[in-house]
Short mmCIF file of C-alpha atoms in Angstrom, two decimals:
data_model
loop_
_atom_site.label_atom_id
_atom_site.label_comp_id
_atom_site.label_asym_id
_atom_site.label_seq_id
_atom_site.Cartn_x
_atom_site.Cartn_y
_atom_site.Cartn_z
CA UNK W 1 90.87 43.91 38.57
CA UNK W 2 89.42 41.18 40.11
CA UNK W 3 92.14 40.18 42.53
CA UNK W 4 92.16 43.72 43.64
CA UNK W 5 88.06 43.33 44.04
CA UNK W 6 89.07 39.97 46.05
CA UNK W 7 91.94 41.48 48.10
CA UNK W 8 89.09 44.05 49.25
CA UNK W 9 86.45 41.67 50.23
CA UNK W 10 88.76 39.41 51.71
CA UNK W 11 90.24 42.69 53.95
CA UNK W 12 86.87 43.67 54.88
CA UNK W 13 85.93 40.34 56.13
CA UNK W 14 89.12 39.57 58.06
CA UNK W 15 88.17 43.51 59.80
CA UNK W 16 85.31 41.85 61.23
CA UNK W 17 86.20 38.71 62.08
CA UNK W 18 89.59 38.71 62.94
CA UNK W 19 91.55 36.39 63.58
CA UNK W 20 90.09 33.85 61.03
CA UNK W 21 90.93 31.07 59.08
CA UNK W 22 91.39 29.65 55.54
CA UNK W 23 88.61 27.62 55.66
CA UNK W 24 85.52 30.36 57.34
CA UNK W 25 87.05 32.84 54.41
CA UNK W 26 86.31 29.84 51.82
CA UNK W 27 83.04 29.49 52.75
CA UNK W 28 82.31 33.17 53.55
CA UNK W 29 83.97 34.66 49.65
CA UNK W 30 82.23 30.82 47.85
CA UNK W 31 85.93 30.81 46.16
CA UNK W 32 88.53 27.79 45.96
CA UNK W 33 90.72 27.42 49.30
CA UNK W 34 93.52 28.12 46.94
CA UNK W 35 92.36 31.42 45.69
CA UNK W 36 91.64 32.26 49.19
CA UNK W 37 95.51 30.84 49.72
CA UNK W 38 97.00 33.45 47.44
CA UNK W 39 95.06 36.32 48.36
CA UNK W 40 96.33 36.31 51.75
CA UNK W 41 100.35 35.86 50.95
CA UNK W 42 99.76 38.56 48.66
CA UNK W 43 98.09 40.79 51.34
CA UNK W 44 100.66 39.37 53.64
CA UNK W 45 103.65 40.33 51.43
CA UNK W 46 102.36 43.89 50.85
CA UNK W 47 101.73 44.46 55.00
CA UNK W 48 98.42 44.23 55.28
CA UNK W 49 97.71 40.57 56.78
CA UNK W 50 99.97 38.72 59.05
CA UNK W 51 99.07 35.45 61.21
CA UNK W 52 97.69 35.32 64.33
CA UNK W 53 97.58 32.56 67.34
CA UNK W 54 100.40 30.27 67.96
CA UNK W 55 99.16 27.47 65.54
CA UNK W 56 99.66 30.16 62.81
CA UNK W 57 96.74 29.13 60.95
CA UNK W 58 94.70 32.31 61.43
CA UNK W 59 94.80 35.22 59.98
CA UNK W 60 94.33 39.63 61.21
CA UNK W 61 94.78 43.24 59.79
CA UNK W 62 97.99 44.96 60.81
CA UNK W 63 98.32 48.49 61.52
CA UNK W 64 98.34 49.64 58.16
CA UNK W 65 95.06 49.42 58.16
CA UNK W 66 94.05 51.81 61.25
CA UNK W 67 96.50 54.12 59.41
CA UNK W 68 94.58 54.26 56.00
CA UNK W 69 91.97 54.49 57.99
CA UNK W 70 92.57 57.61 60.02
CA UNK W 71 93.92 59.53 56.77
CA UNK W 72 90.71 58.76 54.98
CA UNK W 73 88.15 59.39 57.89
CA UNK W 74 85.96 62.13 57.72
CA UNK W 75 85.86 62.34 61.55
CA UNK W 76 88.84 63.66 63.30
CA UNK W 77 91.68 61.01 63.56
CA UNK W 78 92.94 59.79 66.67
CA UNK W 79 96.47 61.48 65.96
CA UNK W 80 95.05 64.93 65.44
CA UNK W 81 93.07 64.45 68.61
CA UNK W 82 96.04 63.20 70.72
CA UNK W 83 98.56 65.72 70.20
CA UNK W 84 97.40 68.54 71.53
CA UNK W 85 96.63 66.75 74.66
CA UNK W 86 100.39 65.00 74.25
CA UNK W 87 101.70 67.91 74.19
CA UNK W 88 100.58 69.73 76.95
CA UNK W 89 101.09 66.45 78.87
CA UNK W 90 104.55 66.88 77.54
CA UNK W 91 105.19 69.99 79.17
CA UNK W 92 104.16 69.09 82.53
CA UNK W 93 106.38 65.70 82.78
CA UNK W 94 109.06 66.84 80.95
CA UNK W 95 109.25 63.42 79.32
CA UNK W 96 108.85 61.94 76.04
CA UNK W 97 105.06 60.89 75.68
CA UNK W 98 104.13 58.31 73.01
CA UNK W 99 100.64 57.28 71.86
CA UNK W 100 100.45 53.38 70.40
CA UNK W 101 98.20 51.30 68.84
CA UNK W 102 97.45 47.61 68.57
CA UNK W 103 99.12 46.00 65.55
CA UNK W 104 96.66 43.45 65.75
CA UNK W 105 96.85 40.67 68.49
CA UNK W 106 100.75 40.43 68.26
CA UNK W 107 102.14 43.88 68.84
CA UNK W 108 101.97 47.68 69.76
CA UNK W 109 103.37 50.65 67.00
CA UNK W 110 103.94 53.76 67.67
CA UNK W 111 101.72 56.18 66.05
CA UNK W 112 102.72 59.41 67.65
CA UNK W 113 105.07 60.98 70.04
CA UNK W 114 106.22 64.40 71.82
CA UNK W 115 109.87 64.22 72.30
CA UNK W 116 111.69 65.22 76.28
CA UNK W 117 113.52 68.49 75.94
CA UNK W 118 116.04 66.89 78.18
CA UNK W 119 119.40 66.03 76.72
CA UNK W 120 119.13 62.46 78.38
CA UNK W 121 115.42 60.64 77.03
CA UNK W 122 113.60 58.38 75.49
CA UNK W 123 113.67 58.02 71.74
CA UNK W 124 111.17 55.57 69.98
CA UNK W 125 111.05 56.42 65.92
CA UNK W 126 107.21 56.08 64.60
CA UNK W 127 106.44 52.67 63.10
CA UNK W 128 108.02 51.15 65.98
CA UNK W 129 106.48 47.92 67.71
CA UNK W 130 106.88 46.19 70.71
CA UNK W 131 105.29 42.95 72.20
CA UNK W 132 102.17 43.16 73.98
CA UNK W 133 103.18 41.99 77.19
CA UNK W 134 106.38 43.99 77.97
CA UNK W 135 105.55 47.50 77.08
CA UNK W 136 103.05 49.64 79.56
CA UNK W 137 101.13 51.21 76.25
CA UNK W 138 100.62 46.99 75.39
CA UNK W 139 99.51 46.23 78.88
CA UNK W 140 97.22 49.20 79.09
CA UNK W 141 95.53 48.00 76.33
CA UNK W 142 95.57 44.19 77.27
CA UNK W 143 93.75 44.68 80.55
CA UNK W 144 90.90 46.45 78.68
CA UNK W 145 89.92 43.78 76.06
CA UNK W 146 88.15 40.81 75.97
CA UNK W 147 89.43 37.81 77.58
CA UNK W 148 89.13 36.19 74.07
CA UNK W 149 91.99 38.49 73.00
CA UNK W 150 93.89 38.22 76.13
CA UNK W 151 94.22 34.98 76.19
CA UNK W 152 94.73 35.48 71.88
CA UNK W 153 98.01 37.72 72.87
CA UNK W 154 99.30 35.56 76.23
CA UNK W 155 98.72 31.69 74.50
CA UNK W 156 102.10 33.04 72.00
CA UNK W 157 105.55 32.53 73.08
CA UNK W 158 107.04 35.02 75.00
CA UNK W 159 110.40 35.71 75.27
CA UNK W 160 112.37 38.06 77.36
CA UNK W 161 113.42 40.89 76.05
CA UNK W 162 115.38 42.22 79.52
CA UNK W 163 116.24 40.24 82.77
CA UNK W 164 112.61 42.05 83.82
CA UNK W 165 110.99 41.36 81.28
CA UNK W 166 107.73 38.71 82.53
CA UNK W 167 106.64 35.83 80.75
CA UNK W 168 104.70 34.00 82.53
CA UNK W 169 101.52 34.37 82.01
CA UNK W 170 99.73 33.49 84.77
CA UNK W 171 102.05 36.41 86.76
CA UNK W 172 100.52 38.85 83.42
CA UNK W 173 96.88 38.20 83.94
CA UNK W 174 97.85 39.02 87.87
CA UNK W 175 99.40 42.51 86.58
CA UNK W 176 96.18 43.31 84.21
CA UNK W 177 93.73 43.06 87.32
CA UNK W 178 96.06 45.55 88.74
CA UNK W 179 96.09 47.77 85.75
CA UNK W 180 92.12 47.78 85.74
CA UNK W 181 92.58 48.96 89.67
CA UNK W 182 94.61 51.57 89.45
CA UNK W 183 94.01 53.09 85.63
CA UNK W 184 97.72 52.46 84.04
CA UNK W 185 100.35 50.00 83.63
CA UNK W 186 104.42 50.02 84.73
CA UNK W 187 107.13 48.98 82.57
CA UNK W 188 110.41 49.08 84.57
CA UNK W 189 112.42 48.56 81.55
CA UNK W 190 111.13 45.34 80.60
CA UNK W 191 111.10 46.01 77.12
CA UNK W 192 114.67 48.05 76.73
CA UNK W 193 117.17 48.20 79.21
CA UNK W 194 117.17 51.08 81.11
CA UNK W 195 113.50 52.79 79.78
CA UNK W 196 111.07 52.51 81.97
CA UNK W 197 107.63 53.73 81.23
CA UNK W 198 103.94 54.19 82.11
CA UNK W 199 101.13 53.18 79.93
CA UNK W 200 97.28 54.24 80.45
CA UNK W 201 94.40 53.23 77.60
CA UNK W 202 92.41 55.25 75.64
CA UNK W 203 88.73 53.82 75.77
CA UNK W 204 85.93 53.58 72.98
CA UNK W 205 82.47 54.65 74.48
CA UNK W 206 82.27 50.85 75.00
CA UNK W 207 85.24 50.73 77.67
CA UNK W 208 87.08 48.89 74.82
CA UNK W 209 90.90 49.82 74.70
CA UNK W 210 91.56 51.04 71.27
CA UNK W 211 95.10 52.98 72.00
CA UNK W 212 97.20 53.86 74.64
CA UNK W 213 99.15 56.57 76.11
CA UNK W 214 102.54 56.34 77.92
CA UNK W 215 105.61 58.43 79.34
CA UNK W 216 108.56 57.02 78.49
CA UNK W 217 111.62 57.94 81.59
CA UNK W 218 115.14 57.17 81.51
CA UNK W 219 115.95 54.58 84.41
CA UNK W 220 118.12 56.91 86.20
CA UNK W 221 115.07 59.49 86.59
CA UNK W 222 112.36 57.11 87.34
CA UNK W 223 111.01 57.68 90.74
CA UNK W 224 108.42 55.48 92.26
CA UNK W 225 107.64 58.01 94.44
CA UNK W 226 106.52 60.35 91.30
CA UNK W 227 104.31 56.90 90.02
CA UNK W 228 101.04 58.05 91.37
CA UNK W 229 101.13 61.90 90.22
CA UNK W 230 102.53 60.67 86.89
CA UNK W 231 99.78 58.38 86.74
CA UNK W 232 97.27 60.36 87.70
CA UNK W 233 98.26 63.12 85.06
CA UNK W 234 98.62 60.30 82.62
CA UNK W 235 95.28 58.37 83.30
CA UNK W 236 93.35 62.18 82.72
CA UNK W 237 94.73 63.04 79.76
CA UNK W 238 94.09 59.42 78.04
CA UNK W 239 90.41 59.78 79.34
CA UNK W 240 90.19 63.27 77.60
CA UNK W 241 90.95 61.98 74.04
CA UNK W 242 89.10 58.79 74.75
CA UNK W 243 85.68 61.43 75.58
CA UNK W 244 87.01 63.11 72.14
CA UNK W 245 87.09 60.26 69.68
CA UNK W 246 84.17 59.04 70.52
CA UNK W 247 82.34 62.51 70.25
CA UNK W 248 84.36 62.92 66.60
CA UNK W 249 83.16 59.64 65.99
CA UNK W 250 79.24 60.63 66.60
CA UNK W 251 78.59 59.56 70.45
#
């Protein structure tokens, strides 16, 4: 009982601090560093931890913890809000529309989607993650938090993923001012060959980034002449269940 009563403190501590180390969890739970130690590969092994930064020596929450959460709040959860809005979004692209969330600093997962009715689309299975810096959902939500967590995500290796796939990232932090310009990110299939996609953020009353919206379009019927309606549609709808949470949420 009281590793469980540890695992719990140390979760809740790593929720507001994130990333940490070892050695600020020491100090902050007053146990041995090798207590501390075990209680994070344990948490790590069961999917609830995994490192963060590229000297691995710091520690966040994954997204299993934004999913217990939204099954066990009392406010409406981000899903239930979405998919109306997805849907009818949905309807008027007639492309596959996914909603993601940050797995902590290192990736995106798909919490939700409305599948095309067309027989040629876009198929990502829920649980799925991508990198950060090659999805449109990932930079969506990258150029709407805190440099600190920017530069958290863009100091990792990158690697490409496509021939169009960016890693440099210098030529990302170029991309994000864009993204705050205009309201939405582009992916021409930089994370999958031949998927491109458009990513817009869903924003906390603080104009923090906390999800993201995005139509997914086969290559063959992406038109960059359709970009700004898409976007447009696409930039409304996110800002609609953005004004939603935080109302559900009390503000």
């Amino acid at each position: 009982m009281r590793s469980l009563i540890r695992g719990l403190e140390v979760l809740e501590i790593i929720s507001e601090h994130q990333p940490i180390g070892v050695s600020e969890l020491t100090r902050m739970l007053k146990v041995p560093k090798s207590t501390v130690q075990r209680t994070l590969m344990s948490l790590a092994q069961a999917g609830w931890l995994q490192l963060a930064g590229s000297e691995r020596t710091r520690w966040e929450l994954t997204h299993h913890a934004w999913v217990i959460g939204q099954r066990a709040g009392k406010t409406a959860s981000l899903r239930e809000i979405a998919l109306p809005v997805m849907r009818v979004l949905g309807e008027s692209t007639a492309e596959a529309i996914h909603l993601g969330v940050p797995d902590g600093t290192q990736n995106v997962v798909t919490l939700e989607r409305v599948d095309s009715t067309q027989a040629v689309r876009v198929y990502n299975p829920l649980g799925a993650t991508f990198p950060f810096y090659s999805c449109s959902s990932g930079k969506a939500i990258l150029a709407y938090w805190p440099e600190s967590k920017v530069d958290e995500v863009l100091s990792r290796p990158m690697h490409k993923l496509t021939d169009r796939t960016t890693v440099d990232a210098a030529v990302l932090r170029a991309e994000l001012l864009q993204v705050r310009e205009r309201g939405y990110a582009l992916n021409t299939a930089e994370n999958r060959p031949g998927v491109c996609a458009i990513g817009a953020p869903i924003l906390d009353r603080d104009g923090y980034a906390v999800a993201a919206l995005c139509i997914s379009i086969p290559q063959d019927r992406y038109d960059w002449r359709h970009v700004p309606q898409w976007g447009e549609e696409l930039t409304a709808s996110a800002a609609v269940i953005g004004r939603e949470l935080s109302a559900s949420a009390g503000g």
